[in-house]
Amino acid sequence: RIRKWKHIDSEENGSGIQAIDSGLTPYQQLEKKETNSIITEIIEKLPSGYREVIRMREIDGLSYEEMSIQNNMNINTLRVTISRARQMIKEHYLKYSNEQRKNR
């Protein structure tokens, strides 16, 4: 486990320790970073209700029960909302990917 961690001066990034994913090439790391930024941008453009449930579920890692209590929503309604939000993200990402391929 220790070999997988790189110690970084805490003054550089504030965390002190950073995980290294040695299984990815530099190209794959760049591609992953770009994909994450595209997905983040797509999430920011979602309608507020969808954006909030996606953030709570995927970013904050809340359970459906916790989200249900916080949003005062039925769990099944919440699951449908999250499913629709994921579908919107997928559609926007595929549209973006197709546009990028055409521009090459």
C-alpha positions as a printed NumPy array, in Angstrom:
array([[  0.   ,   0.   ,   0.   ],
       [  2.734,   2.407,   0.921],
       [  4.287,   2.105,  -2.537],
       [  1.07 ,   3.373,  -4.073],
       [  1.242,   6.649,  -2.168],
       [  3.514,   9.514,  -2.961],
       [  4.457,  11.891,  -0.2  ],
       [  4.207,  15.488,  -1.276],
       [  5.228,  18.519,   0.675],
       [  2.078,  19.732,   2.4  ],
       [  2.891,  23.289,   1.343],
       [  2.439,  22.355,  -2.337],
       [ -1.172,  21.175,  -2.296],
       [ -2.259,  21.136,   1.323],
       [ -3.132,  17.444,   1.456],
       [  0.274,  16.025,   2.354],
       [ -0.359,  12.705,   0.592],
       [ -1.536,  12.017,  -2.929],
       [ -2.518,   8.718,  -4.514],
       [ -0.684,   7.684,  -7.66 ],
       [ -2.499,   5.715, -10.32 ],
       [  0.476,   4.   , -11.893],
       [ -1.783,   1.879, -14.114],
       [ -2.575,   4.784, -16.435],
       [ -0.316,   6.216, -19.094],
       [  0.094,   9.991, -19.258],
       [ -2.245,  10.032, -22.271],
       [ -4.886,   8.075, -20.35 ],
       [ -4.524,  10.394, -17.365],
       [ -5.023,  13.43 , -19.615],
       [ -8.001,  11.803, -21.297],
       [ -9.558,  10.988, -17.914],
       [ -9.   ,  14.552, -16.707],
       [-10.604,  16.008, -19.857],
       [-13.563,  13.644, -19.589],
       [-14.103,  14.646, -15.963],
       [-14.063,  18.328, -16.865],
       [-16.554,  17.756, -19.694],
       [-18.873,  15.797, -17.389],
       [-18.591,  18.519, -14.734],
       [-19.495,  21.153, -17.332],
       [-22.497,  19.093, -18.47 ],
       [-23.696,  18.684, -14.872],
       [-23.461,  22.464, -14.366],
       [-25.788,  22.97 , -17.345],
       [-28.485,  20.573, -16.071],
       [-31.732,  21.994, -14.666],
       [-31.299,  22.713, -10.954],
       [-33.393,  19.783,  -9.666],
       [-31.426,  17.241, -11.672],
       [-28.11 ,  18.931, -10.928],
       [-28.698,  18.826,  -7.169],
       [-29.679,  15.146,  -6.997],
       [-26.7  ,  14.136,  -9.163],
       [-24.361,  16.099,  -6.93 ],
       [-25.826,  14.565,  -3.8  ],
       [-25.7  ,  11.019,  -5.136],
       [-22.586,  10.881,  -7.305],
       [-20.336,  13.539,  -5.788],
       [-21.363,  13.63 ,  -2.127],
       [-22.113,   9.89 ,  -2.066],
       [-25.38 ,  10.15 ,  -0.153],
       [-27.709,   7.173,  -0.005],
       [-31.201,   7.324,  -1.47 ],
       [-32.623,   7.365,   2.048],
       [-30.499,  10.348,   3.087],
       [-31.38 ,  12.203,  -0.091],
       [-35.054,  11.402,   0.387],
       [-35.027,  12.949,   3.852],
       [-33.08 ,  16.041,   2.773],
       [-35.242,  16.697,  -0.289],
       [-38.509,  15.538,   1.236],
       [-39.061,  13.261,  -1.783],
       [-40.329,   9.745,  -2.229],
       [-37.414,   7.347,  -2.829],
       [-38.916,   6.052,  -6.075],
       [-39.38 ,   9.602,  -7.378],
       [-35.794,  10.33 ,  -6.418],
       [-34.516,   7.256,  -8.277],
       [-36.43 ,   8.257, -11.397],
       [-35.038,  11.793, -11.185],
       [-31.473,  10.498, -10.85 ],
       [-32.008,   8.096, -13.729],
       [-33.256,  10.912, -15.949],
       [-30.347,  13.123, -14.954],
       [-27.869,  10.371, -15.8  ],
       [-29.569,   9.875, -19.148],
       [-29.302,  13.609, -19.888],
       [-25.602,  13.552, -19.011],
       [-25.055,  10.547, -21.254],
       [-26.891,  12.149, -24.182],
       [-24.982,  15.428, -23.859],
       [-21.651,  13.609, -23.555],
       [-22.334,  11.451, -26.611],
       [-23.396,  14.54 , -28.559],
       [-20.177,  16.298, -27.528],
       [-18.083,  13.233, -28.462],
       [-19.709,  12.968, -31.879],
       [-19.1  ,  16.662, -32.553],
       [-15.436,  16.258, -31.604],
       [-15.027,  13.308, -33.999],
       [-16.56 ,  15.294, -36.85 ],
       [-14.183,  18.2  , -36.224],
       [-11.069,  16.016, -36.497]])
